mmCIF file of C-alpha atoms and ligand atoms in Angstrom:
data_model
loop_
_atom_site.group_PDB
_atom_site.id
_atom_site.type_symbol
_atom_site.label_atom_id
_atom_site.label_comp_id
_atom_site.label_asym_id
_atom_site.label_seq_id
_atom_site.Cartn_x
_atom_site.Cartn_y
_atom_site.Cartn_z
ATOM 1 C CA SER B 1 102.705 26.486 -3.570
ATOM 2 C CA SER B 2 98.904 27.716 -3.897
ATOM 3 C CA LYS B 3 97.868 30.379 -2.350
ATOM 4 C CA LEU B 4 94.191 29.709 -2.561
ATOM 5 C CA ALA B 5 93.195 27.176 -0.039
ATOM 6 C CA LEU B 6 92.329 24.132 -2.439
ATOM 7 C CA SER B 7 89.018 23.774 -0.615
ATOM 8 C CA GLN B 8 87.866 26.234 -3.032
ATOM 9 C CA VAL B 9 88.891 24.624 -6.252
ATOM 10 C CA HIS B 10 85.804 22.318 -6.891
ATOM 11 C CA PRO B 11 86.780 18.663 -7.469
ATOM 12 C CA MET B 12 85.344 17.583 -10.718
ATOM 13 C CA TRP B 13 82.852 15.245 -9.130
ATOM 14 C CA GLN B 14 81.072 14.985 -5.922
ATOM 15 C CA GLU B 15 83.120 12.990 -3.423
ATOM 16 C CA PRO B 16 81.608 10.163 -1.585
ATOM 17 C CA LEU B 17 82.173 10.854 1.812
ATOM 18 C CA ALA B 18 84.069 7.920 2.441
ATOM 19 C CA VAL B 19 85.303 4.745 0.814
ATOM 20 C CA PRO B 20 83.947 1.799 2.523
ATOM 21 C CA GLY B 21 86.921 0.765 5.063
ATOM 22 C CA GLY B 22 88.530 3.936 3.200
ATOM 23 C CA ASP B 23 92.273 3.763 5.195
ATOM 24 C CA ARG B 24 94.294 3.655 2.078
ATOM 25 C CA GLN B 25 93.537 6.491 0.082
ATOM 26 C CA SER B 26 94.943 8.630 -2.493
ATOM 27 C CA PRO B 27 96.387 11.249 -3.031
ATOM 28 C CA VAL B 28 98.426 12.391 -0.341
ATOM 29 C CA ASP B 29 100.994 14.979 0.983
ATOM 30 C CA ILE B 30 104.332 13.492 1.010
ATOM 31 C CA VAL B 31 106.395 14.846 4.258
ATOM 32 C CA VAL B 32 109.649 14.380 3.534
ATOM 33 C CA ARG B 33 110.871 14.095 7.182
ATOM 34 C CA GLU B 34 108.290 11.641 8.278
ATOM 35 C CA SER B 35 109.286 9.580 5.223
ATOM 36 C CA ILE B 36 111.402 6.091 6.129
ATOM 37 C CA PHE B 37 114.260 5.336 4.319
ATOM 38 C CA ASP B 38 114.101 1.361 3.387
ATOM 39 C CA PRO B 39 117.266 -0.290 1.758
ATOM 40 C CA GLN B 40 115.396 -3.399 0.766
ATOM 41 C CA LEU B 41 113.936 -1.258 -1.583
ATOM 42 C CA ARG B 42 115.292 -2.211 -5.410
ATOM 43 C CA PRO B 43 116.274 -0.451 -8.429
ATOM 44 C CA LEU B 44 112.871 -0.193 -10.705
ATOM 45 C CA LYS B 45 112.888 -1.895 -13.776
ATOM 46 C CA VAL B 46 110.859 -0.401 -16.614
ATOM 47 C CA GLN B 47 110.716 -1.675 -20.217
ATOM 48 C CA TYR B 48 108.135 -0.291 -22.344
ATOM 49 C CA ASP B 49 107.840 -1.087 -26.010
ATOM 50 C CA PRO B 50 106.704 1.768 -28.092
ATOM 51 C CA ARG B 51 104.960 -0.546 -30.594
ATOM 52 C CA THR B 52 102.404 -1.392 -27.723
ATOM 53 C CA CYS B 53 100.867 1.889 -28.156
ATOM 54 C CA GLN B 54 97.265 2.631 -29.766
ATOM 55 C CA GLN B 55 95.564 5.434 -28.909
ATOM 56 C CA ILE B 56 94.539 8.671 -27.133
ATOM 57 C CA TRP B 57 90.910 8.813 -25.606
ATOM 58 C CA ASN B 58 89.437 11.408 -24.048
ATOM 59 C CA ASN B 59 87.348 9.738 -21.542
ATOM 60 C CA GLY B 60 85.747 13.450 -20.006
ATOM 61 C CA TYR B 61 87.916 13.599 -17.225
ATOM 62 C CA SER B 62 91.586 13.123 -18.659
ATOM 63 C CA PHE B 63 92.927 12.056 -21.637
ATOM 64 C CA LEU B 64 94.695 8.759 -21.691
ATOM 65 C CA VAL B 65 97.285 7.463 -23.726
ATOM 66 C CA GLU B 66 96.308 3.291 -24.281
ATOM 67 C CA TYR B 67 98.770 0.724 -24.515
ATOM 68 C CA ASP B 68 98.096 -2.793 -25.773
ATOM 69 C CA ASP B 69 98.250 -4.775 -22.647
ATOM 70 C CA THR B 70 97.430 -8.307 -24.002
ATOM 71 C CA THR B 71 101.312 -9.429 -23.755
ATOM 72 C CA ASP B 72 104.236 -8.646 -21.419
ATOM 73 C CA LYS B 73 105.575 -6.072 -23.900
ATOM 74 C CA SER B 74 105.679 -3.375 -21.647
ATOM 75 C CA THR B 75 106.175 -3.997 -18.138
ATOM 76 C CA LEU B 76 107.291 -2.665 -14.822
ATOM 77 C CA LYS B 77 108.969 -4.511 -11.693
ATOM 78 C CA GLY B 78 111.626 -4.177 -8.934
ATOM 79 C CA GLY B 79 111.239 -1.515 -6.743
ATOM 80 C CA PRO B 80 108.563 -2.050 -3.929
ATOM 81 C CA LEU B 81 107.033 -4.793 -6.223
ATOM 82 C CA GLU B 82 106.951 -8.322 -5.993
ATOM 83 C CA ASP B 83 105.211 -8.881 -9.167
ATOM 84 C CA GLN B 84 105.487 -8.103 -12.973
ATOM 85 C CA PHE B 85 103.638 -5.570 -13.980
ATOM 86 C CA ARG B 86 101.918 -4.313 -17.422
ATOM 87 C CA LEU B 87 101.687 -0.843 -18.672
ATOM 88 C CA CYS B 88 97.749 -0.072 -19.551
ATOM 89 C CA GLN B 89 97.651 3.509 -20.018
ATOM 90 C CA PHE B 90 99.123 6.672 -19.126
ATOM 91 C CA HIS B 91 97.502 10.284 -18.271
ATOM 92 C CA PHE B 92 97.687 13.779 -16.561
ATOM 93 C CA HIS B 93 96.141 15.715 -13.932
ATOM 94 C CA TRP B 94 96.701 19.430 -13.969
ATOM 95 C CA GLY B 95 95.498 22.971 -12.776
ATOM 96 C CA GLU B 96 93.768 26.137 -14.442
ATOM 97 C CA ASN B 97 97.059 27.845 -13.587
ATOM 98 C CA ASN B 98 100.673 27.005 -13.062
ATOM 99 C CA THR B 99 100.294 27.415 -9.141
ATOM 100 C CA TRP B 100 98.484 23.892 -8.647
ATOM 101 C CA GLY B 101 97.118 20.837 -10.401
ATOM 102 C CA SER B 102 99.064 17.931 -8.881
ATOM 103 C CA GLU B 103 97.419 15.276 -6.859
ATOM 104 C CA HIS B 104 100.484 14.636 -4.597
ATOM 105 C CA SER B 105 102.525 17.176 -2.868
ATOM 106 C CA ILE B 106 105.936 17.078 -1.231
ATOM 107 C CA ASP B 107 105.861 19.094 1.903
ATOM 108 C CA ARG B 108 102.531 20.445 0.856
ATOM 109 C CA ARG B 109 104.476 21.640 -2.791
ATOM 110 C CA LEU B 110 102.252 21.267 -5.305
ATOM 111 C CA TYR B 111 102.974 21.090 -9.235
ATOM 112 C CA PRO B 112 101.235 22.168 -12.115
ATOM 113 C CA ALA B 113 100.844 18.833 -13.407
ATOM 114 C CA GLU B 114 101.404 14.895 -12.485
ATOM 115 C CA LEU B 115 101.634 12.391 -14.836
ATOM 116 C CA HIS B 116 100.346 8.636 -14.107
ATOM 117 C CA LEU B 117 101.684 5.568 -15.612
ATOM 118 C CA VAL B 118 99.258 3.050 -14.777
ATOM 119 C CA HIS B 119 100.115 -1.003 -14.580
ATOM 120 C CA TRP B 120 98.048 -4.213 -13.577
ATOM 121 C CA ASN B 121 99.390 -7.081 -12.268
ATOM 122 C CA SER B 122 99.761 -9.693 -14.909
ATOM 123 C CA ASP B 123 101.443 -12.570 -12.616
ATOM 124 C CA LYS B 124 98.384 -12.617 -10.730
ATOM 125 C CA TYR B 125 95.988 -11.475 -12.693
ATOM 126 C CA SER B 126 94.626 -11.445 -16.284
ATOM 127 C CA LEU B 127 92.942 -8.082 -16.984
ATOM 128 C CA PHE B 128 93.521 -4.618 -15.744
ATOM 129 C CA GLU B 129 89.260 -4.439 -14.506
ATOM 130 C CA GLU B 130 90.475 -7.862 -12.140
ATOM 131 C CA SER B 131 93.297 -6.122 -10.975
ATOM 132 C CA VAL B 132 91.444 -2.588 -9.720
ATOM 133 C CA ILE B 133 89.635 -4.617 -6.875
ATOM 134 C CA GLU B 134 92.643 -6.361 -5.548
ATOM 135 C CA GLU B 135 95.089 -4.844 -2.966
ATOM 136 C CA ASN B 136 98.050 -5.986 -4.946
ATOM 137 C CA GLY B 137 96.506 -5.395 -8.217
ATOM 138 C CA LEU B 138 97.976 -1.791 -9.376
ATOM 139 C CA ALA B 139 100.899 -0.039 -9.519
ATOM 140 C CA VAL B 140 101.069 3.584 -10.667
ATOM 141 C CA ILE B 141 104.503 5.904 -11.084
ATOM 142 C CA ALA B 142 103.676 9.201 -10.431
ATOM 143 C CA VAL B 143 105.990 11.933 -11.917
ATOM 144 C CA PHE B 144 105.494 15.782 -11.449
ATOM 145 C CA LEU B 145 105.845 18.560 -14.153
ATOM 146 C CA LYS B 146 107.390 21.790 -13.374
ATOM 147 C CA VAL B 147 106.575 24.861 -15.824
ATOM 148 C CA GLY B 148 110.409 24.890 -17.843
ATOM 149 C CA LYS B 149 112.064 24.276 -20.887
ATOM 150 C CA ARG B 150 110.003 22.613 -23.985
ATOM 151 C CA HIS B 151 109.423 18.797 -23.478
ATOM 152 C CA GLU B 152 110.803 17.537 -27.063
ATOM 153 C CA GLY B 153 109.347 13.604 -26.507
ATOM 154 C CA LEU B 154 105.970 15.484 -25.288
ATOM 155 C CA GLN B 155 105.453 17.387 -28.257
ATOM 156 C CA LYS B 156 104.131 14.877 -30.099
ATOM 157 C CA LEU B 157 101.528 13.703 -27.872
ATOM 158 C CA VAL B 158 100.520 17.579 -27.151
ATOM 159 C CA ASP B 159 100.308 17.719 -31.165
ATOM 160 C CA ALA B 160 97.664 14.904 -31.342
ATOM 161 C CA LEU B 161 95.667 16.511 -28.399
ATOM 162 C CA PRO B 162 93.187 18.891 -30.708
ATOM 163 C CA ALA B 163 92.004 15.945 -32.311
ATOM 164 C CA VAL B 164 90.758 14.398 -29.009
ATOM 165 C CA ARG B 165 89.347 17.857 -27.701
ATOM 166 C CA HIS B 166 85.946 16.540 -26.786
ATOM 167 C CA LYS B 167 85.136 13.937 -24.644
ATOM 168 C CA ASP B 168 84.563 10.327 -25.987
ATOM 169 C CA SER B 169 86.568 11.103 -28.600
ATOM 170 C CA VAL B 170 89.430 8.926 -29.741
ATOM 171 C CA VAL B 171 92.444 9.104 -32.154
ATOM 172 C CA GLU B 172 95.079 6.522 -33.167
ATOM 173 C CA PHE B 173 98.423 7.230 -31.500
ATOM 174 C CA THR B 174 101.211 4.585 -32.186
ATOM 175 C CA LYS B 175 105.152 4.356 -31.741
ATOM 176 C CA PHE B 176 105.163 6.382 -28.513
ATOM 177 C CA ASP B 177 107.807 5.830 -25.940
ATOM 178 C CA PRO B 178 106.134 6.550 -22.606
ATOM 179 C CA ALA B 179 110.094 6.385 -21.214
ATOM 180 C CA CYS B 180 111.010 9.781 -22.260
ATOM 181 C CA LEU B 181 108.599 11.007 -19.941
ATOM 182 C CA LEU B 182 110.489 9.605 -16.934
ATOM 183 C CA PRO B 183 112.913 12.038 -14.857
ATOM 184 C CA GLU B 184 116.966 10.828 -15.755
ATOM 185 C CA ASN B 185 116.821 9.452 -12.499
ATOM 186 C CA ILE B 186 114.346 6.847 -11.567
ATOM 187 C CA ASN B 187 115.815 5.368 -8.651
ATOM 188 C CA ASP B 188 114.842 8.171 -6.246
ATOM 189 C CA TYR B 189 111.158 7.615 -5.116
ATOM 190 C CA TRP B 190 108.757 7.494 -2.354
ATOM 191 C CA THR B 191 106.671 4.476 -2.183
ATOM 192 C CA TYR B 192 103.064 4.094 -0.123
ATOM 193 C CA ALA B 193 100.070 1.737 -0.250
ATOM 194 C CA GLY B 194 97.034 3.990 -1.959
ATOM 195 C CA SER B 195 94.205 4.151 -4.100
ATOM 196 C CA LEU B 196 92.625 5.135 -7.146
ATOM 197 C CA THR B 197 92.270 9.015 -7.341
ATOM 198 C CA THR B 198 88.976 8.653 -9.188
ATOM 199 C CA PRO B 199 86.005 6.173 -9.344
ATOM 200 C CA PRO B 200 86.257 3.550 -8.139
ATOM 201 C CA LEU B 201 88.722 4.728 -5.746
ATOM 202 C CA THR B 202 89.321 1.254 -5.108
ATOM 203 C CA GLU B 203 92.393 0.399 -2.771
ATOM 204 C CA ALA B 204 94.504 -1.523 -5.081
ATOM 205 C CA VAL B 205 97.493 0.893 -5.799
ATOM 206 C CA THR B 206 101.062 0.606 -5.101
ATOM 207 C CA TRP B 207 102.106 4.364 -5.399
ATOM 208 C CA ILE B 208 105.579 5.354 -6.733
ATOM 209 C CA VAL B 209 106.178 8.673 -6.764
ATOM 210 C CA MET B 210 109.539 9.863 -8.478
ATOM 211 C CA LYS B 211 111.328 12.536 -6.240
ATOM 212 C CA GLN B 212 112.820 14.204 -9.645
ATOM 213 C CA HIS B 213 110.300 16.090 -12.066
ATOM 214 C CA ILE B 214 110.316 16.811 -15.601
ATOM 215 C CA GLU B 215 110.028 20.155 -17.117
ATOM 216 C CA VAL B 216 107.499 21.193 -20.114
ATOM 217 C CA SER B 217 107.056 24.585 -21.782
ATOM 218 C CA HIS B 218 104.374 26.784 -20.274
ATOM 219 C CA ASP B 219 102.709 26.414 -24.176
ATOM 220 C CA GLN B 220 102.590 22.516 -24.029
ATOM 221 C CA LEU B 221 100.689 22.724 -20.539
ATOM 222 C CA ALA B 222 98.260 25.301 -22.127
ATOM 223 C CA VAL B 223 97.364 22.380 -24.895
ATOM 224 C CA PHE B 224 96.428 20.584 -22.002
ATOM 225 C CA ARG B 225 93.916 22.990 -20.918
ATOM 226 C CA SER B 226 92.431 23.576 -24.312
ATOM 227 C CA LEU B 227 90.833 20.306 -23.905
ATOM 228 C CA LEU B 228 87.091 19.919 -22.942
ATOM 229 C CA PHE B 229 85.398 17.821 -20.261
ATOM 230 C CA THR B 230 82.348 17.648 -22.491
ATOM 231 C CA SER B 231 81.511 16.035 -25.488
ATOM 232 C CA ALA B 232 80.640 17.820 -28.798
ATOM 233 C CA GLU B 233 77.056 17.630 -28.723
ATOM 234 C CA GLU B 234 76.676 19.524 -25.436
ATOM 235 C CA GLN B 235 75.759 23.091 -25.579
ATOM 236 C CA LEU B 236 77.620 24.212 -22.583
ATOM 237 C CA GLN B 237 81.291 23.495 -22.910
ATOM 238 C CA ARG B 238 83.687 23.148 -19.949
ATOM 239 C CA SER B 239 87.465 23.350 -20.429
ATOM 240 C CA MET B 240 89.444 20.326 -18.566
ATOM 241 C CA VAL B 241 90.992 21.644 -15.759
ATOM 242 C CA ASN B 242 91.611 21.162 -12.178
ATOM 243 C CA ASN B 243 90.922 17.689 -12.945
ATOM 244 C CA PHE B 244 92.836 16.229 -9.509
ATOM 245 C CA ARG B 245 90.990 14.546 -6.646
ATOM 246 C CA VAL B 246 91.396 16.382 -3.142
ATOM 247 C CA GLN B 247 94.292 14.835 -0.900
ATOM 248 C CA GLN B 248 93.050 12.189 1.591
ATOM 249 C CA ALA B 249 94.151 11.640 5.006
ATOM 250 C CA LEU B 250 97.410 8.997 5.536
ATOM 251 C CA LYS B 251 95.431 7.210 8.509
ATOM 252 C CA GLY B 252 98.809 6.089 9.928
ATOM 253 C CA ARG B 253 100.536 4.628 6.706
ATOM 254 C CA THR B 254 104.452 4.661 6.248
ATOM 255 C CA VAL B 255 105.554 6.112 3.271
ATOM 256 C CA ARG B 256 109.293 4.553 2.283
ATOM 257 C CA SER B 257 111.793 6.474 0.453
ATOM 258 C CA SER B 258 114.369 4.671 -1.704
ATOM 259 C CA PHE B 259 117.086 7.542 -1.122
ATOM 260 C CA THR B 260 118.548 9.011 1.788
HETATM 261 C C1 LIG I 1 86.681 -0.285 -13.296
HETATM 262 C C2 LIG I 1 87.251 -0.272 -14.938
HETATM 263 C C3 LIG I 1 85.607 -0.405 -15.723
HETATM 264 N N1 LIG I 1 87.134 1.502 -14.725
HETATM 265 C C4 LIG I 1 88.366 1.825 -14.199
HETATM 266 C C5 LIG I 1 88.579 3.000 -14.485
HETATM 267 O O1 LIG I 1 89.528 2.788 -16.040
HETATM 268 C C6 LIG I 1 89.695 3.895 -13.627
HETATM 269 O O2 LIG I 1 91.031 3.407 -13.783
HETATM 270 C C7 LIG I 1 91.654 4.558 -13.161
HETATM 271 C C8 LIG I 1 93.169 4.398 -13.284
HETATM 272 C C9 LIG I 1 94.196 5.288 -12.739
HETATM 273 C C10 LIG I 1 93.820 6.238 -11.934
HETATM 274 S S1 LIG I 1 94.695 7.086 -11.309
HETATM 275 N N2 LIG I 1 94.447 8.429 -11.495
HETATM 276 O O3 LIG I 1 94.930 6.622 -9.695
HETATM 277 O O4 LIG I 1 96.328 6.789 -11.672
HETATM 278 C C11 LIG I 1 91.865 6.367 -11.564
HETATM 279 C C12 LIG I 1 91.544 5.384 -12.435
HETATM 280 ZN ZN1 LIG I 2 95.788 9.787 -12.327
#
């Protein structure tokens, strides 16, 4: 866990003091002994089609790997979800070093990075932008990254990152199966009702936080840190690091676990 109080690490944007009615904000610390096993949680059903992978975009906060979500080709259902959700993008959050970087924590333990696979409710809505404002609109799978052995599947993505070094750059990126970034066991997870962790911070997300982490190499993570928050025109370049939100109060929410 990090030695430095994270409050000393400035978040990338001025936090609004409180989101209107913000009683289900994210990220949070998951206190394992206070999570409640729910035997009614079903196995997660993940079906991703690598052919829906389109591009990588540096949006000035993270890099997004974007998927064609105009049809139900890459979907998530089961687990805590009542409806079918479509994958629209995945991205990461990471730190300036390997001590911190994740948005969620487990019993205060932070990881050097965290993957978010973002899905929207295609049974109820017809666009991601519509789902963003609905309380059952989004489902995000979070996977912690730990520094260790090189992740072979991630390397294709790492090799493409220099092409999107600056904010607003885009590069074509196809035939990438995001399932390769999931841990072997996806049926041990925690789930809770939360929000987006960047503006518009809307309380639309069913979070599914994987218990098992994945391993990536130190050098792979170093390439994440070679990205820039700033566009090519800006004369002051700033490294894209510490792009995580400060943790939010649970405010009485229950975190359920799919395992005992
Ligand atoms: C409202 C539209 C236009 N823009 C919304 C923007 O894409 C934000 O999307 C997101 C999507 C996911 C997340 S996270 N870190 O919680 O997984 C945060 C913001
Ligand atoms: Zn995220």
